[in-house]
PDB file of C-alpha atoms in Angstrom:
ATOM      1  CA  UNK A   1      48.274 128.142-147.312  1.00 56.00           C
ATOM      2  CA  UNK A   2      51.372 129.147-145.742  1.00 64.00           C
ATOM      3  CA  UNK A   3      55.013 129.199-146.677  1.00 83.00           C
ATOM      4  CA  UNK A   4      57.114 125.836-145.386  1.00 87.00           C
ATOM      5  CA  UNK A   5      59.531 128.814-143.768  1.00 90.00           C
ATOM      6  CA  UNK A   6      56.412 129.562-141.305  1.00 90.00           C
ATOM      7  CA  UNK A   7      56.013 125.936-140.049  1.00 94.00           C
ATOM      8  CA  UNK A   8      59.834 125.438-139.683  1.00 95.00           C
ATOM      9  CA  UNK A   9      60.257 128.279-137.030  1.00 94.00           C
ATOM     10  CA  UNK A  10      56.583 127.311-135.080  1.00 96.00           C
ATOM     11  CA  UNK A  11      59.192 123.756-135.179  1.00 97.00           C
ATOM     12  CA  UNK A  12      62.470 125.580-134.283  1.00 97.00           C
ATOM     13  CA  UNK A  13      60.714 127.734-131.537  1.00 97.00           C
ATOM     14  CA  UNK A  14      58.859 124.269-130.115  1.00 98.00           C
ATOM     15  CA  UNK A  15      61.936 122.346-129.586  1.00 98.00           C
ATOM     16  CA  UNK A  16      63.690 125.585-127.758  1.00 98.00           C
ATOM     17  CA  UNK A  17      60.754 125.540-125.562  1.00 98.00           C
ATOM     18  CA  UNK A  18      60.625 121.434-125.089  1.00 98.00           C
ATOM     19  CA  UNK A  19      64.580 121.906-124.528  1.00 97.00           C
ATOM     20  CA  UNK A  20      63.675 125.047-121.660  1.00 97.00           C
ATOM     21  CA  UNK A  21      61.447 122.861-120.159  1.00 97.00           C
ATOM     22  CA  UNK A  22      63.292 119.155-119.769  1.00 97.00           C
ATOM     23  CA  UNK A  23      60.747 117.310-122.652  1.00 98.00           C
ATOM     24  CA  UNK A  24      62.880 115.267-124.599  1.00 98.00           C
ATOM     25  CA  UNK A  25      60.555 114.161-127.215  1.00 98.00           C
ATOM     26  CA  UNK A  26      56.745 115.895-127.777  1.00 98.00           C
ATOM     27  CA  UNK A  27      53.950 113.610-129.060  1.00 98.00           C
ATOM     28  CA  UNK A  28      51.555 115.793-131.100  1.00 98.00           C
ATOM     29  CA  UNK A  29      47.998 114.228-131.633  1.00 95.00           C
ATOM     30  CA  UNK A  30      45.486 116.851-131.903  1.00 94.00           C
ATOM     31  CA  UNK A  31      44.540 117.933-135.902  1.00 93.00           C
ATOM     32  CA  UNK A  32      44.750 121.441-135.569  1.00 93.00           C
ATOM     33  CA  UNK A  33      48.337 121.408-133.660  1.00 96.00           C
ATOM     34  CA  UNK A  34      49.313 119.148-136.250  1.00 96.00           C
ATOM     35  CA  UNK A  35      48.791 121.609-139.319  1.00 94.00           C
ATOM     36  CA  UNK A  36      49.932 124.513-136.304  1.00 95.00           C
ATOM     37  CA  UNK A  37      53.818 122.910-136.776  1.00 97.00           C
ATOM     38  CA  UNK A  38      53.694 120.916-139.611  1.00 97.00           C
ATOM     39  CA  UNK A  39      51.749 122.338-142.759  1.00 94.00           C
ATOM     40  CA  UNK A  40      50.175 119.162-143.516  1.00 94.00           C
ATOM     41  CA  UNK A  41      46.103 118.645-142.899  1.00 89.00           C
ATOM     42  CA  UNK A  42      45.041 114.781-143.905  1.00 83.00           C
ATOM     43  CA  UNK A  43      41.478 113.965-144.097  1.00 78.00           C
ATOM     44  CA  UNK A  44      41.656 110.214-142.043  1.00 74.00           C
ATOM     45  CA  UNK A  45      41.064 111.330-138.541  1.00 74.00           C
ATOM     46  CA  UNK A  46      40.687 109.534-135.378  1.00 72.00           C
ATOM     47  CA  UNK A  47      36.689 109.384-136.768  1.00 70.00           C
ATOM     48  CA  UNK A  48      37.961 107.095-138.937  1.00 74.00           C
ATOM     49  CA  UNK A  49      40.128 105.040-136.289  1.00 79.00           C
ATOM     50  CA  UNK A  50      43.033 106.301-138.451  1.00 89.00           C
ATOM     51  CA  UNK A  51      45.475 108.717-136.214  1.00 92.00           C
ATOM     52  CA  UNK A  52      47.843 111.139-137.153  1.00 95.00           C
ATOM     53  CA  UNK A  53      51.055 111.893-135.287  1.00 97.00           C
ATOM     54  CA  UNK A  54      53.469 114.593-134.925  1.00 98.00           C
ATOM     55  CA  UNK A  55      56.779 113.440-133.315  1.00 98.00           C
ATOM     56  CA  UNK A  56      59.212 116.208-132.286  1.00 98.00           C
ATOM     57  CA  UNK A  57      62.272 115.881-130.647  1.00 98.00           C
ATOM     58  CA  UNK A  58      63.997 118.728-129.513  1.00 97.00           C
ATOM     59  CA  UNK A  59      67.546 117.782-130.109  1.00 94.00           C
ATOM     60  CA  UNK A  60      66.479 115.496-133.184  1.00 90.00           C
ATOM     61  CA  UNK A  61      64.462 115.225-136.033  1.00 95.00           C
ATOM     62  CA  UNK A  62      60.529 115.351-136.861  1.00 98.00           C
ATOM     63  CA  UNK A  63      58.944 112.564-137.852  1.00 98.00           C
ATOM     64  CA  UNK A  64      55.213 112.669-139.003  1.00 98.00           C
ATOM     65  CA  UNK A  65      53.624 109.697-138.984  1.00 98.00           C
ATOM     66  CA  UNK A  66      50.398 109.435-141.299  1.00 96.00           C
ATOM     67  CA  UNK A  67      47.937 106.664-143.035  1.00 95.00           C
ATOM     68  CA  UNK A  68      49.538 105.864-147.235  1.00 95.00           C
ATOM     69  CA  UNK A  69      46.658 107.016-148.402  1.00 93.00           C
ATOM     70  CA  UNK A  70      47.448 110.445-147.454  1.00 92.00           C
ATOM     71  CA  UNK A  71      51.082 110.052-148.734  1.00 94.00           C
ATOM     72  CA  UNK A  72      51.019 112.436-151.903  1.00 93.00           C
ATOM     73  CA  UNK A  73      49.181 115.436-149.253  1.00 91.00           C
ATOM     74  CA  UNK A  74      52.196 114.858-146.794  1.00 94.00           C
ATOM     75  CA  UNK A  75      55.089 115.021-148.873  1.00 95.00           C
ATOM     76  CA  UNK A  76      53.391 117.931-150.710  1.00 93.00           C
ATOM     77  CA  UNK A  77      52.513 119.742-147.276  1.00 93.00           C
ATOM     78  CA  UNK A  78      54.616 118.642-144.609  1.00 96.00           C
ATOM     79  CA  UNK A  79      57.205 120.449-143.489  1.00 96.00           C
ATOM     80  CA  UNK A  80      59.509 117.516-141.642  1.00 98.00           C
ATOM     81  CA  UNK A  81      62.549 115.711-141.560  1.00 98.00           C
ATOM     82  CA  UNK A  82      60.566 112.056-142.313  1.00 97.00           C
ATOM     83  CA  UNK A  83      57.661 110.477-143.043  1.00 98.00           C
ATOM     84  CA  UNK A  84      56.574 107.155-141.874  1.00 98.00           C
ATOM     85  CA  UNK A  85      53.351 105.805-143.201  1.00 97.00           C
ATOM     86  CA  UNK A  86      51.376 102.859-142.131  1.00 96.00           C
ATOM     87  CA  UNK A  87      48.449 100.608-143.429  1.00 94.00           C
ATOM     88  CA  UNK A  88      44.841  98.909-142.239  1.00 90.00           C
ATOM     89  CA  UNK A  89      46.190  95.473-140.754  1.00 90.00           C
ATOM     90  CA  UNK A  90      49.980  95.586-141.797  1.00 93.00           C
ATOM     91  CA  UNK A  91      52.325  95.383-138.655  1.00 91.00           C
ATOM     92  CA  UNK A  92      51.804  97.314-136.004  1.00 94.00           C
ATOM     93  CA  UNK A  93      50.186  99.697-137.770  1.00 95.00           C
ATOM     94  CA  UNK A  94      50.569 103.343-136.406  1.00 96.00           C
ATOM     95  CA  UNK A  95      52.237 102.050-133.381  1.00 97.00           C
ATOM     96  CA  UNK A  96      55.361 100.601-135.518  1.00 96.00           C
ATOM     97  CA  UNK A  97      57.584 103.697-135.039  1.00 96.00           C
ATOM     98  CA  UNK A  98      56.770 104.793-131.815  1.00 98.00           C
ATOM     99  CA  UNK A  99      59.114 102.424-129.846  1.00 97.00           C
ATOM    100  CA  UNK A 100      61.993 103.619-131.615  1.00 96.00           C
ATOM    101  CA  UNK A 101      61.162 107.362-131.443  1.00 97.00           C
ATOM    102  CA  UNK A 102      60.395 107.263-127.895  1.00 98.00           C
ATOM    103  CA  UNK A 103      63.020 105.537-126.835  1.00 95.00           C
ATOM    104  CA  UNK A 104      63.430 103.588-123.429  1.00 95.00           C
ATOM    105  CA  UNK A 105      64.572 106.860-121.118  1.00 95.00           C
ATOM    106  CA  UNK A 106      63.601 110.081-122.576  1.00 96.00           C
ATOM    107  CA  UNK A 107      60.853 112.322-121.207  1.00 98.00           C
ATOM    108  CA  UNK A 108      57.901 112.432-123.529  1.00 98.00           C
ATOM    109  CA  UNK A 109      55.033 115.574-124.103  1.00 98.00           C
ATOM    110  CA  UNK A 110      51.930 114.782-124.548  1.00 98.00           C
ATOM    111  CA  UNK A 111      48.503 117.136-124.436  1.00 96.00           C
ATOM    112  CA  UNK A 112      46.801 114.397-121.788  1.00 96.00           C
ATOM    113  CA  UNK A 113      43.077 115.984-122.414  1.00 96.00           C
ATOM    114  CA  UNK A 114      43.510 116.062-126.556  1.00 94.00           C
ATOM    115  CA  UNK A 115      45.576 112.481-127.043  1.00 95.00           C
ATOM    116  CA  UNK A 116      42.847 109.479-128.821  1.00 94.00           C
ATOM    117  CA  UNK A 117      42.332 107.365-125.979  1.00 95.00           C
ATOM    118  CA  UNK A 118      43.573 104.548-128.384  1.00 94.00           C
ATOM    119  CA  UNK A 119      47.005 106.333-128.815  1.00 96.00           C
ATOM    120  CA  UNK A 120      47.375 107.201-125.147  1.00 97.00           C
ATOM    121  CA  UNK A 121      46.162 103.660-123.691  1.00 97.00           C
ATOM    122  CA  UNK A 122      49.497 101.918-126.883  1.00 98.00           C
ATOM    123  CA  UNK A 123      51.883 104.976-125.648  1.00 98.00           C
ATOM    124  CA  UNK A 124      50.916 104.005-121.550  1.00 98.00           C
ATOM    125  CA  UNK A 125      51.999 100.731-122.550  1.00 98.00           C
ATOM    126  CA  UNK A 126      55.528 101.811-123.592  1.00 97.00           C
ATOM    127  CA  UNK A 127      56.118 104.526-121.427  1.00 98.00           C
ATOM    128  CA  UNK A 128      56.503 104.456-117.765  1.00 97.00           C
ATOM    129  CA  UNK A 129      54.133 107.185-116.166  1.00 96.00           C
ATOM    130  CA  UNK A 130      57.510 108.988-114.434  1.00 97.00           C
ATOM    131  CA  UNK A 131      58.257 109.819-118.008  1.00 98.00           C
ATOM    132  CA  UNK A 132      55.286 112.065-118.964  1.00 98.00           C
ATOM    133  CA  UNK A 133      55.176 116.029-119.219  1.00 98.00           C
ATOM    134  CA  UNK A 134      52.194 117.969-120.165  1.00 98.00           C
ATOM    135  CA  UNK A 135      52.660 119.653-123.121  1.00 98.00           C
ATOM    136  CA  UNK A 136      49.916 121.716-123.211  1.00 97.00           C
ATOM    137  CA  UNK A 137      51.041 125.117-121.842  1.00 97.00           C
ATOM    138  CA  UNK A 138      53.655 124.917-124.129  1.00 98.00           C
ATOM    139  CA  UNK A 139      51.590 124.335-127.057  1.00 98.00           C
ATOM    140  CA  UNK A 140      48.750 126.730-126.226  1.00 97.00           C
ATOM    141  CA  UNK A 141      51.148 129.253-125.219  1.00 97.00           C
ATOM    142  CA  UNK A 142      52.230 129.692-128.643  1.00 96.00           C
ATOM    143  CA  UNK A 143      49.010 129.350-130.732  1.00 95.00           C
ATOM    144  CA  UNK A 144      47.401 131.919-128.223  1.00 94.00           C
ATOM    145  CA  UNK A 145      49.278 134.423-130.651  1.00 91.00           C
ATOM    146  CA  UNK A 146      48.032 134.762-133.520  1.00 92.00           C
ATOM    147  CA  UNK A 147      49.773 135.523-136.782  1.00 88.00           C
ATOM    148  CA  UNK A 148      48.541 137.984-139.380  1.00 90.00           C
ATOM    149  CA  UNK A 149      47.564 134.641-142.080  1.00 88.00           C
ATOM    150  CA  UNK A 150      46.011 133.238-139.158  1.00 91.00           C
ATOM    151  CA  UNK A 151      43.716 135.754-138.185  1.00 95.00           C
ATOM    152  CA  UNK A 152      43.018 136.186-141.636  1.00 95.00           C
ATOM    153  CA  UNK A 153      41.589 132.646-142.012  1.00 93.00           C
ATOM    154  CA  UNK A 154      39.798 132.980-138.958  1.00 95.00           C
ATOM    155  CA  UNK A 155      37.974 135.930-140.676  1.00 98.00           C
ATOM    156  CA  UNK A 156      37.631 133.898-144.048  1.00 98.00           C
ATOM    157  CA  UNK A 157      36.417 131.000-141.536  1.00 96.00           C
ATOM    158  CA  UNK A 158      33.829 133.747-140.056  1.00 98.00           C
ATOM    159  CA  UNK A 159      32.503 134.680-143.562  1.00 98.00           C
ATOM    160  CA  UNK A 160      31.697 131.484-144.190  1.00 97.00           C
ATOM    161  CA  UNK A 161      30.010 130.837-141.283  1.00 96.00           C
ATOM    162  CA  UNK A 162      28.065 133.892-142.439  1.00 98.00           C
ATOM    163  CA  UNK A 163      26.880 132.352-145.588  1.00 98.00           C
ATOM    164  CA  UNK A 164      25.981 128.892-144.181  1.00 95.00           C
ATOM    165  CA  UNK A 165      24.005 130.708-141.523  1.00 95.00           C
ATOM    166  CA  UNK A 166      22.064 133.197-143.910  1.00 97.00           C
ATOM    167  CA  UNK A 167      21.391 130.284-146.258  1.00 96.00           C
ATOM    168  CA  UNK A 168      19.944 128.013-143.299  1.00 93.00           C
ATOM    169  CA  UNK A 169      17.495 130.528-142.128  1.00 95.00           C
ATOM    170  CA  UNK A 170      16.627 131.093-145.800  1.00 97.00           C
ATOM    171  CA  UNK A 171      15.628 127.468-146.033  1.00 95.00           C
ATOM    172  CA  UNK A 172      13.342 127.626-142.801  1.00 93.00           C
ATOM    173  CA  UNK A 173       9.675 127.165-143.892  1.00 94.00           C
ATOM    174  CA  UNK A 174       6.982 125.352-142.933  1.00 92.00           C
ATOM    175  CA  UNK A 175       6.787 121.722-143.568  1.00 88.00           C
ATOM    176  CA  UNK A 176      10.573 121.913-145.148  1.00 89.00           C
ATOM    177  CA  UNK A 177      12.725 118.968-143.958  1.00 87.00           C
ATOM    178  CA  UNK A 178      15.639 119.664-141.409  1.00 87.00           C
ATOM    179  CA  UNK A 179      17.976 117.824-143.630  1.00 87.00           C
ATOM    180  CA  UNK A 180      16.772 120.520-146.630  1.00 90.00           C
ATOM    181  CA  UNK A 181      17.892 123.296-144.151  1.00 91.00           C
ATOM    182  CA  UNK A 182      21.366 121.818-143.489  1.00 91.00           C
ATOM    183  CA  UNK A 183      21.415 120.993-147.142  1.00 93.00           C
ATOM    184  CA  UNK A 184      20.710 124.512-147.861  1.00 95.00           C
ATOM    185  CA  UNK A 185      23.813 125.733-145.422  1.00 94.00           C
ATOM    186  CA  UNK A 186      26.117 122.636-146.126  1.00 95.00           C
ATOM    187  CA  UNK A 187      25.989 123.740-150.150  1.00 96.00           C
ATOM    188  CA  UNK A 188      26.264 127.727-149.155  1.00 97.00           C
ATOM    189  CA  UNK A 189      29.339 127.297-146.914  1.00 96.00           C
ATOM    190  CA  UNK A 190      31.073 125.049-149.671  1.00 97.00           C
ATOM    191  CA  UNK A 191      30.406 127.448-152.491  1.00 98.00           C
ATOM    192  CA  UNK A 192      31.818 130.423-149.750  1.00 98.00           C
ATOM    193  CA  UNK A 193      34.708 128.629-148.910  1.00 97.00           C
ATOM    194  CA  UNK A 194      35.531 127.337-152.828  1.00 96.00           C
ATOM    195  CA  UNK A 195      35.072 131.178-153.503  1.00 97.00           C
ATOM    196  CA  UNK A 196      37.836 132.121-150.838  1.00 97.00           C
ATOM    197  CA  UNK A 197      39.807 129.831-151.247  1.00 95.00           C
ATOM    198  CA  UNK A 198      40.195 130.854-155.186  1.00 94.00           C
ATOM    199  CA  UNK A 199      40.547 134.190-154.602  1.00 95.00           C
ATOM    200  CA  UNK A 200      43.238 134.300-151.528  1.00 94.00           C
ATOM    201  CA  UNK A 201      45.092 131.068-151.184  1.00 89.00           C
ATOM    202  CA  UNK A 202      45.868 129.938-154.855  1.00 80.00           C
ATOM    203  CA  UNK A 203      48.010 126.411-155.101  1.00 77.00           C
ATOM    204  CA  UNK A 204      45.763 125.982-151.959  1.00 80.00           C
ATOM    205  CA  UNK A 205      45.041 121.917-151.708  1.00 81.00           C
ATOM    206  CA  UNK A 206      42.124 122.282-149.011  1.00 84.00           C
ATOM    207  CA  UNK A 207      39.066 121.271-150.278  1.00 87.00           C
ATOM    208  CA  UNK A 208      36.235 123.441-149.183  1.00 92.00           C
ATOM    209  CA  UNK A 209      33.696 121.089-148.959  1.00 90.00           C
ATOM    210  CA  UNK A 210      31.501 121.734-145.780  1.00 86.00           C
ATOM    211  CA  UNK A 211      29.947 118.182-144.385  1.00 77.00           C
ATOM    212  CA  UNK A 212      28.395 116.381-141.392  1.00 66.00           C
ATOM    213  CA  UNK A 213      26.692 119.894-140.554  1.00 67.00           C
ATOM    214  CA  UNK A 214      23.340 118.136-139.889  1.00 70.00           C
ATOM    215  CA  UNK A 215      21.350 120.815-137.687  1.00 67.00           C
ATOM    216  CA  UNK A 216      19.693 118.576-135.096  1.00 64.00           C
ATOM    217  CA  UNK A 217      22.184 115.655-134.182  1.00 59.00           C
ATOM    218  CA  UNK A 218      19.402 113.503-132.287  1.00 58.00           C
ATOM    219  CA  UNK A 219      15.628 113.229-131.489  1.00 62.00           C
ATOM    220  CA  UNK A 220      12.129 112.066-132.952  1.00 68.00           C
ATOM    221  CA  UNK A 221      12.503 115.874-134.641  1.00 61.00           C
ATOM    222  CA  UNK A 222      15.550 114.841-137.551  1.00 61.00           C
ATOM    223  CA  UNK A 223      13.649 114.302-140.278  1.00 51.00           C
TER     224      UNK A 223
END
């Protein structure tokens, strides 16, 4: 959705800033920071005990290291120096690379409230707690400015929101099942988001299907 040129100066401009502030290496776990540097979105999350990382160092290369079943998205998408992909039950998994990219000395980033308690409790286990740095100010100092593409997708995101809404209280009626209502939104914010995504982000490979929307999330009321 946005030119590679984009992600590699968000990357150039992190490592000047990791350099400024005496992080040798940043460890980049949360989704949406992810896509912030790298262009690439997978769809196996942490949800799916499947983690994503973004390795930067800021005098060497980015490494992005991602389940093989999202191998075609991230060589399509991701704007980095390597890939290293990993598999259910072979090795070490996720954790294969991380000894070697970390190293035995170097002072490592990390966003301490947004790391998968799975990743931080393998990376405590490696690093020596001297070695940390919390790389959040850095990292929500530069997505707190917004660029004109992403403000536009946050008002594409709002008009979508719009539709699912307006669709939802459409489908409120007496004796009509909740999960008809977040049916009824669920199908309205898909067909919104196919729409925009057709009309302003052609070769676009985000899907716009809308899911686990459910309205109530617990209670004798879910129905």
């Amino acid at each position: 959705m946005n030119s590679p040129e984009l992600f590699s100066g968000r990357l150039n401009q992190l490592r000047k800033r990791l350099a400024d502030s005496g992080v040798d290496t940043a460890v980049i776990t949360d989704d949406d920071s992810v896509y912030y540097y790298s262009g690439y979105y997978g769809y196996l999350h942490m949800d799916f005990g499947r983690p994503t990382l973004l390795v930067v160092s800021a005098e060497g290369e980015t490494v992005l290291i991602t389940p093989t079943m999202e191998q075609s998205l991230a060589e399509s998408l991701a704007v980095v120096d390597r890939i290293e992909l990993w598999n259910d039950g072979m090795g070490a998994e996720w954790r294969e690379a991380l000894p070697g990219l970390l190293g035995a000395t170097a002072a490592i980033g990390i966003e301490p409230n947004l790391i998968p308690p799975p990743v931080r409790t393998f990376i405590d286990s490696i690093v020596e707690p001297k070695r940390y740095r919390d790389l959040t100010p850095i990292v929500s100092d530069m997505r707190m400015i917004k660029s004109p593409e992403e403000l536009k997708i946050a008002r594409h995101a709002g008009e979508v929101g719009i539709a699912m809404m307006e669709a939802g209280r459409s489908a409120i009626k007496e004796g009509v099942a909740e999960y008809e209502v977040a049916l009824a939104a669920t199908t309205a914010g898909t067909h919104k988001a196919a729409e925009l995504l057709r009309t302003h982000y052609a070769g676009s490979q985000m899907s716009p299907s809308i899911h686990f929307m459910q309205i109530l999330a617990s209670g004798q009321e879910i129905t």
